[in-house]
Amino acid sequence: MEPKGKKICVIVTSLGRGGAERSSSMLTRMLGSAGHEVHLVSVMDIIDYAYDGNLLNLGAMHQSGSKLINKFKKYRTLKRFLRTQNFDLVVDNRSRPAFLRELIMARWVHDPSKTIYAVRSFNLSLYFIKPNWLAKYIYKDAKKIVAVSKQIAEQIRTSYGLANVTTIYNPIESITTEAFVHSRPYILFFGRMEDDVKNLSLLLNAYGNSDLPQKQIDLLLLGDGKDVQKFKEKVAMLNLNDNVKFLPYQSHPFSYVKGALFTLLTSHYEGFPRSVIESLSVETPVISVDCDSGPREIITNEVNGLLVENYNIQALADAMNRMIDDSNLYATCKSNAQQSVDGFSMKSIMREWSELLN
């Protein structure tokens, strides 16, 4: 007999414009397609991605009173909702850095025995409060902590002494698209324009040091964020205005990804970067710095892309040159790209979630 579908609540900070948010939306759709009754709670009133299930939008609650009182009312609303709905399981996908808020959530709002906490970044300070012993106390009784990479899972075990940790990778959905046609060949970054995470300063410096501008191979930067103007000024300083093009955020950027010679990731840290697996899924190779965490669990160097020492401008520039100049290397990486991410399909990842839920 097939196991009976469960009643599951997925809690998110928002479903707006980010890889973690896209993964959360996909989780609701995977759970729904597997026959579970899905409910979604969003803390903020930002819903950009499609989701499955019934939505409780805490961010849309407009109440009179002080900010502190309104926060407490939202906690109380969420607690009442979780108790009255009597969920079998709650998947908490929020970032969780605030000390008092997480004490309230973990020990007053949540039932630990029914709660699965997701950790979507190697920057554990986004998910675990200080001190470490208190974080261990809060999460030791949770049903499970799900890390999106093996490296994150191991770091959680090491840092907090927690044993209830497992790894389930981010999924990708089947993507069919025509390639975007630009006036010249191009390489691509797509994602959030924030230097303190994505380190696009490294990318721009390396591109400027490479042979690509002289070969009339453009760099397209697709996305939005707080540092767009900063990057435009840096491009001007590097005399790259003719080669670097800024494109606005696209909820479905895949035609641009498909048309790129290769995509790039230069982050300080990641979790399990969607841009890498989505690029490979449309047969576009990737050059990525070997940051913590994710890229080395996806990219096999010189097989489906190139892994480069992080923070090394010249090494990254050399990798760009290699991918353009070495036709055999490029052909190998391109031909292996799509099949290298077959194991991250929604069907495969849902199978792992089903094993955990049942």
Short mmCIF file of C-alpha atoms in Angstrom, two decimals:
data_model
loop_
_atom_site.label_atom_id
_atom_site.label_comp_id
_atom_site.label_asym_id
_atom_site.label_seq_id
_atom_site.Cartn_x
_atom_site.Cartn_y
_atom_site.Cartn_z
CA MET A 1 0.00 0.00 0.00
CA GLU A 2 1.11 3.56 -0.70
CA PRO A 3 1.77 5.52 2.51
CA LYS A 4 -1.04 7.90 3.37
CA GLY A 5 -0.42 11.53 2.49
CA LYS A 6 0.55 13.73 5.41
CA LYS A 7 -0.64 17.18 6.44
CA ILE A 8 2.47 19.37 6.15
CA CYS A 9 3.13 23.04 6.85
CA VAL A 10 6.08 24.79 5.17
CA ILE A 11 7.17 28.05 6.84
CA VAL A 12 9.21 30.57 4.84
CA THR A 13 10.49 34.08 5.41
CA SER A 14 9.17 34.90 1.92
CA LEU A 15 8.95 33.51 -1.61
CA GLY A 16 10.76 36.43 -3.19
CA ARG A 17 13.64 36.57 -5.67
CA GLY A 18 16.24 34.18 -4.32
CA GLY A 19 17.56 30.66 -4.71
CA ALA A 20 16.46 29.55 -1.24
CA GLU A 21 13.01 31.00 -1.90
CA ARG A 22 12.75 29.20 -5.23
CA SER A 23 13.73 25.96 -3.51
CA SER A 24 11.02 26.50 -0.89
CA SER A 25 8.37 27.04 -3.58
CA MET A 26 9.53 23.87 -5.32
CA LEU A 27 9.31 21.94 -2.04
CA THR A 28 5.61 22.84 -1.69
CA ARG A 29 4.98 21.71 -5.26
CA MET A 30 6.88 18.44 -4.78
CA LEU A 31 4.95 17.68 -1.60
CA GLY A 32 1.65 18.48 -3.28
CA SER A 33 2.41 16.31 -6.30
CA ALA A 34 3.30 13.44 -3.93
CA GLY A 35 -0.19 13.53 -2.44
CA HIS A 36 0.44 15.47 0.76
CA GLU A 37 -1.86 18.22 2.02
CA VAL A 38 0.35 21.30 1.92
CA HIS A 39 0.00 24.58 3.79
CA LEU A 40 2.40 27.51 3.39
CA VAL A 41 3.11 30.23 5.95
CA SER A 42 5.02 33.32 4.78
CA VAL A 43 6.37 35.72 7.40
CA MET A 44 6.70 38.54 4.84
CA ASP A 45 4.20 39.65 2.24
CA ILE A 46 6.48 38.79 -0.70
CA ILE A 47 5.24 35.98 -2.95
CA ASP A 48 7.04 35.93 -6.32
CA TYR A 49 7.21 32.19 -6.97
CA ALA A 50 4.41 29.72 -7.62
CA TYR A 51 3.57 27.42 -4.72
CA ASP A 52 1.21 24.57 -3.92
CA GLY A 53 -1.23 24.47 -1.02
CA ASN A 54 -3.06 26.93 1.19
CA LEU A 55 -1.32 30.19 2.14
CA LEU A 56 -1.29 31.94 5.51
CA ASN A 57 0.39 35.29 4.77
CA LEU A 58 1.49 36.69 8.13
CA GLY A 59 3.12 39.60 6.33
CA ALA A 60 -0.26 40.79 5.09
CA MET A 61 -1.60 41.13 8.63
CA HIS A 62 -1.99 44.89 9.18
CA GLN A 63 -2.64 45.58 12.84
CA SER A 64 -2.62 48.65 15.03
CA GLY A 65 -0.21 48.87 17.94
CA SER A 66 3.53 48.88 18.42
CA LYS A 67 5.94 46.85 16.30
CA LEU A 68 6.73 44.59 19.27
CA ILE A 69 3.07 43.92 20.00
CA ASN A 70 2.38 43.14 16.36
CA LYS A 71 5.26 40.65 16.32
CA PHE A 72 3.84 38.92 19.37
CA LYS A 73 0.41 38.79 17.71
CA LYS A 74 1.97 37.08 14.69
CA TYR A 75 3.71 34.52 16.93
CA ARG A 76 0.40 33.87 18.66
CA THR A 77 -1.44 33.57 15.34
CA LEU A 78 1.15 31.11 14.06
CA LYS A 79 1.09 29.06 17.27
CA ARG A 80 -2.71 28.86 17.17
CA PHE A 81 -2.64 27.95 13.48
CA LEU A 82 -0.13 25.13 13.99
CA ARG A 83 -2.06 23.72 16.94
CA THR A 84 -5.57 23.92 15.48
CA GLN A 85 -4.51 22.49 12.12
CA ASN A 86 -2.75 19.60 13.88
CA PHE A 87 -0.07 19.14 11.24
CA ASP A 88 1.81 15.87 10.98
CA LEU A 89 5.00 17.79 10.17
CA VAL A 90 6.25 21.37 9.96
CA VAL A 91 9.19 22.27 7.70
CA ASP A 92 10.77 25.54 8.88
CA ASN A 93 12.66 27.06 5.94
CA ARG A 94 13.24 30.49 7.50
CA SER A 95 16.61 32.02 8.29
CA ARG A 96 16.86 32.00 12.09
CA PRO A 97 19.53 34.41 13.44
CA ALA A 98 17.51 36.40 16.01
CA PHE A 99 18.10 35.23 19.60
CA LEU A 100 14.78 36.01 21.28
CA ARG A 101 12.63 35.21 18.26
CA GLU A 102 14.10 31.74 17.88
CA LEU A 103 13.74 30.94 21.56
CA ILE A 104 10.05 31.81 21.23
CA MET A 105 9.65 29.87 17.99
CA ALA A 106 11.51 26.75 19.12
CA ARG A 107 10.12 26.45 22.65
CA TRP A 108 6.68 28.06 22.43
CA VAL A 109 5.42 28.03 18.83
CA HIS A 110 6.87 24.77 17.49
CA ASP A 111 6.37 21.20 18.63
CA PRO A 112 9.98 19.95 18.26
CA SER A 113 8.92 16.34 17.64
CA LYS A 114 7.04 17.44 14.52
CA THR A 115 9.48 20.07 13.25
CA ILE A 116 12.08 19.76 10.48
CA TYR A 117 14.51 22.68 10.25
CA ALA A 118 16.13 23.43 6.89
CA VAL A 119 19.62 24.99 6.68
CA ARG A 120 20.25 26.54 3.26
CA SER A 121 23.60 28.32 3.67
CA PHE A 122 27.09 27.51 4.88
CA ASN A 123 26.90 30.74 6.87
CA LEU A 124 25.45 28.99 9.92
CA SER A 125 24.99 32.26 11.80
CA LEU A 126 21.94 32.77 9.57
CA TYR A 127 20.33 29.66 11.07
CA PHE A 128 21.76 29.11 14.57
CA ILE A 129 21.79 31.58 17.45
CA LYS A 130 24.77 32.15 19.73
CA PRO A 131 26.10 30.68 21.97
CA ASN A 132 26.50 27.26 20.37
CA TRP A 133 25.40 25.35 23.47
CA LEU A 134 22.07 27.19 23.44
CA ALA A 135 21.57 26.45 19.74
CA LYS A 136 22.20 22.79 20.53
CA TYR A 137 19.60 22.93 23.34
CA ILE A 138 17.01 24.47 21.01
CA TYR A 139 17.45 22.04 18.12
CA LYS A 140 18.51 18.75 19.73
CA ASP A 141 14.90 17.54 20.04
CA ALA A 142 13.87 18.48 16.51
CA LYS A 143 12.62 15.67 14.31
CA LYS A 144 15.40 16.45 11.84
CA ILE A 145 17.71 19.19 10.60
CA VAL A 146 18.00 19.08 6.81
CA ALA A 147 21.13 20.63 5.29
CA VAL A 148 21.27 21.31 1.55
CA SER A 149 24.86 20.10 1.24
CA LYS A 150 26.98 17.42 2.87
CA GLN A 151 29.53 20.01 3.92
CA ILE A 152 26.85 22.03 5.75
CA ALA A 153 25.61 18.89 7.50
CA GLU A 154 29.11 18.03 8.68
CA GLN A 155 29.72 21.58 9.87
CA ILE A 156 26.50 21.48 11.93
CA ARG A 157 27.55 18.21 13.57
CA THR A 158 31.00 19.61 14.33
CA SER A 159 29.91 23.04 15.57
CA TYR A 160 26.86 22.06 17.61
CA GLY A 161 27.27 18.39 18.42
CA LEU A 162 23.90 17.60 16.86
CA ALA A 163 23.20 14.11 15.59
CA ASN A 164 19.73 14.65 14.07
CA VAL A 165 21.17 16.02 10.82
CA THR A 166 20.80 14.79 7.26
CA THR A 167 21.42 16.09 3.73
CA ILE A 168 18.84 16.63 1.00
CA TYR A 169 20.02 18.61 -2.00
CA ASN A 170 18.06 21.38 -3.71
CA PRO A 171 16.07 20.09 -6.69
CA ILE A 172 15.85 21.33 -10.26
CA GLU A 173 12.81 21.14 -12.50
CA SER A 174 12.87 20.24 -16.15
CA ILE A 175 13.66 23.38 -18.14
CA THR A 176 12.96 23.75 -21.86
CA THR A 177 13.86 27.07 -23.43
CA GLU A 178 15.25 28.73 -26.52
CA ALA A 179 18.64 30.42 -26.18
CA PHE A 180 18.74 34.20 -25.81
CA VAL A 181 20.52 35.82 -28.74
CA HIS A 182 22.86 38.68 -27.85
CA SER A 183 24.72 40.83 -30.35
CA ARG A 184 28.00 39.14 -29.34
CA PRO A 185 28.99 35.91 -27.56
CA TYR A 186 28.60 36.28 -23.81
CA ILE A 187 29.22 34.77 -20.41
CA LEU A 188 26.73 35.22 -17.59
CA PHE A 189 26.26 35.80 -13.89
CA PHE A 190 22.67 35.59 -12.66
CA GLY A 191 21.63 36.10 -9.07
CA ARG A 192 21.49 38.64 -6.29
CA MET A 193 23.67 41.72 -6.77
CA GLU A 194 25.17 41.82 -3.27
CA ASP A 195 28.93 41.95 -2.97
CA ASP A 196 29.13 40.76 0.63
CA VAL A 197 27.71 37.40 -0.49
CA LYS A 198 28.19 37.03 -4.25
CA ASN A 199 31.56 38.85 -4.48
CA LEU A 200 31.01 40.25 -7.95
CA SER A 201 34.02 42.50 -7.41
CA LEU A 202 36.15 39.37 -7.85
CA LEU A 203 34.26 38.49 -11.03
CA LEU A 204 34.67 41.95 -12.55
CA ASN A 205 38.38 42.10 -11.72
CA ALA A 206 38.98 38.66 -13.22
CA TYR A 207 36.97 39.43 -16.35
CA GLY A 208 39.00 42.62 -16.78
CA ASN A 209 42.23 40.59 -16.45
CA SER A 210 41.09 37.96 -18.95
CA ASP A 211 41.32 37.98 -22.74
CA LEU A 212 37.56 37.99 -23.15
CA PRO A 213 36.96 41.76 -23.52
CA GLN A 214 39.55 41.94 -26.30
CA LYS A 215 37.88 38.95 -27.98
CA GLN A 216 34.53 40.78 -27.85
CA ILE A 217 32.98 38.23 -25.50
CA ASP A 218 30.66 40.18 -23.23
CA LEU A 219 29.81 39.66 -19.58
CA LEU A 220 26.09 39.91 -18.78
CA LEU A 221 25.05 40.53 -15.16
CA LEU A 222 21.41 39.57 -14.62
CA GLY A 223 19.63 40.41 -11.37
CA ASP A 224 19.02 43.13 -8.86
CA GLY A 225 20.18 44.02 -5.36
CA LYS A 226 21.62 46.73 -3.20
CA ASP A 227 25.00 46.92 -4.99
CA VAL A 228 23.96 47.41 -8.62
CA GLN A 229 25.16 51.03 -8.67
CA LYS A 230 28.42 50.06 -6.99
CA PHE A 231 29.08 47.50 -9.72
CA LYS A 232 28.22 49.97 -12.48
CA GLU A 233 30.78 52.38 -11.05
CA LYS A 234 33.38 49.60 -10.87
CA VAL A 235 32.73 48.64 -14.49
CA ALA A 236 33.31 52.24 -15.52
CA MET A 237 36.52 52.39 -13.47
CA LEU A 238 37.79 49.25 -15.22
CA ASN A 239 36.90 50.73 -18.64
CA LEU A 240 34.55 47.81 -19.36
CA ASN A 241 31.38 49.72 -20.22
CA ASP A 242 31.40 48.38 -23.78
CA ASN A 243 31.60 44.77 -22.60
CA VAL A 244 29.65 44.45 -19.34
CA LYS A 245 25.86 44.67 -19.62
CA PHE A 246 23.40 44.88 -16.75
CA LEU A 247 20.03 43.19 -17.11
CA PRO A 248 17.10 43.41 -14.67
CA TYR A 249 15.90 40.54 -12.53
CA GLN A 250 14.05 37.80 -14.40
CA SER A 251 11.91 35.26 -12.56
CA HIS A 252 12.77 32.79 -15.34
CA PRO A 253 16.28 33.63 -16.59
CA PHE A 254 16.84 30.34 -18.37
CA SER A 255 16.92 31.62 -21.97
CA TYR A 256 19.86 33.83 -20.94
CA VAL A 257 21.51 30.86 -19.22
CA LYS A 258 20.96 28.65 -22.27
CA GLY A 259 22.53 31.23 -24.57
CA ALA A 260 25.66 31.82 -22.47
CA LEU A 261 28.99 30.23 -23.32
CA PHE A 262 29.29 29.52 -19.60
CA THR A 263 28.03 30.95 -16.31
CA LEU A 264 30.04 32.03 -13.29
CA LEU A 265 29.79 31.89 -9.51
CA THR A 266 32.25 33.82 -7.32
CA SER A 267 30.54 33.84 -3.90
CA HIS A 268 32.13 34.19 -0.49
CA TYR A 269 29.85 31.35 0.63
CA GLU A 270 26.83 29.45 -0.65
CA GLY A 271 24.56 26.61 0.37
CA PHE A 272 23.80 24.49 -2.67
CA PRO A 273 23.72 27.10 -5.43
CA ARG A 274 20.71 26.92 -7.72
CA SER A 275 22.50 28.95 -10.40
CA VAL A 276 25.03 26.14 -10.84
CA ILE A 277 22.58 23.25 -11.14
CA GLU A 278 20.16 25.25 -13.29
CA SER A 279 22.96 26.24 -15.64
CA LEU A 280 24.14 22.68 -16.04
CA SER A 281 20.55 21.49 -16.59
CA VAL A 282 20.33 23.57 -19.79
CA GLU A 283 23.75 22.31 -21.00
CA THR A 284 25.71 25.41 -20.05
CA PRO A 285 29.06 24.74 -18.31
CA VAL A 286 30.01 26.60 -15.14
CA ILE A 287 33.15 28.21 -13.78
CA SER A 288 32.86 28.47 -10.01
CA VAL A 289 35.13 29.38 -7.16
CA ASP A 290 35.58 26.54 -4.70
CA CYS A 291 33.67 28.26 -1.91
CA ASP A 292 31.92 26.71 1.08
CA SER A 293 29.60 25.05 0.25
CA GLY A 294 28.02 23.37 -2.74
CA PRO A 295 30.14 23.84 -5.87
CA ARG A 296 32.51 20.95 -5.17
CA GLU A 297 29.50 18.65 -4.62
CA ILE A 298 28.16 19.58 -8.07
CA ILE A 299 31.11 20.38 -10.32
CA THR A 300 33.70 17.81 -11.30
CA ASN A 301 36.67 19.86 -12.46
CA GLU A 302 37.26 19.69 -16.22
CA VAL A 303 34.23 17.38 -16.63
CA ASN A 304 31.18 19.67 -16.40
CA GLY A 305 32.97 22.90 -15.52
CA LEU A 306 35.95 24.38 -13.74
CA LEU A 307 36.54 24.80 -10.01
CA VAL A 308 38.88 27.66 -9.13
CA GLU A 309 40.60 28.67 -5.91
CA ASN A 310 38.48 31.35 -4.25
CA TYR A 311 39.69 34.98 -4.07
CA ASN A 312 42.34 34.36 -6.75
CA ILE A 313 41.71 36.93 -9.49
CA GLN A 314 44.29 35.61 -11.93
CA ALA A 315 43.26 31.97 -11.47
CA LEU A 316 39.69 32.93 -12.34
CA ALA A 317 40.84 34.97 -15.35
CA ASP A 318 42.94 32.02 -16.53
CA ALA A 319 39.93 29.70 -16.16
CA MET A 320 37.85 32.02 -18.36
CA ASN A 321 40.59 32.00 -20.99
CA ARG A 322 40.86 28.19 -20.86
CA MET A 323 37.14 27.71 -21.37
CA ILE A 324 37.29 29.91 -24.48
CA ASP A 325 40.64 28.78 -25.92
CA ASP A 326 40.53 25.02 -25.24
CA SER A 327 37.79 23.73 -27.55
CA ASN A 328 38.17 20.12 -26.36
CA LEU A 329 37.76 21.13 -22.72
CA TYR A 330 34.71 23.23 -23.55
CA ALA A 331 33.10 20.46 -25.62
CA THR A 332 33.65 17.96 -22.80
CA CYS A 333 32.14 20.24 -20.16
CA LYS A 334 29.16 21.10 -22.34
CA SER A 335 28.40 17.52 -23.34
CA ASN A 336 28.53 16.36 -19.70
CA ALA A 337 26.60 19.27 -18.19
CA GLN A 338 23.02 18.09 -18.33
CA GLN A 339 23.56 14.48 -17.31
CA SER A 340 25.73 15.58 -14.39
CA VAL A 341 22.66 16.99 -12.60
CA ASP A 342 20.20 14.18 -13.34
CA GLY A 343 20.36 13.15 -9.68
CA PHE A 344 18.92 16.51 -8.61
CA SER A 345 15.63 16.14 -10.48
CA MET A 346 12.43 16.90 -8.55
CA LYS A 347 11.51 13.22 -8.74
CA SER A 348 14.83 12.10 -7.24
CA ILE A 349 14.84 14.73 -4.48
CA MET A 350 11.16 14.07 -3.62
CA ARG A 351 12.08 10.41 -3.12
CA GLU A 352 14.55 11.51 -0.42
CA TRP A 353 11.96 13.77 1.21
CA SER A 354 9.46 10.90 1.17
CA GLU A 355 11.91 8.64 3.00
CA LEU A 356 12.35 11.33 5.66
CA LEU A 357 8.63 12.13 5.99
CA ASN A 358 7.59 8.49 6.27
#
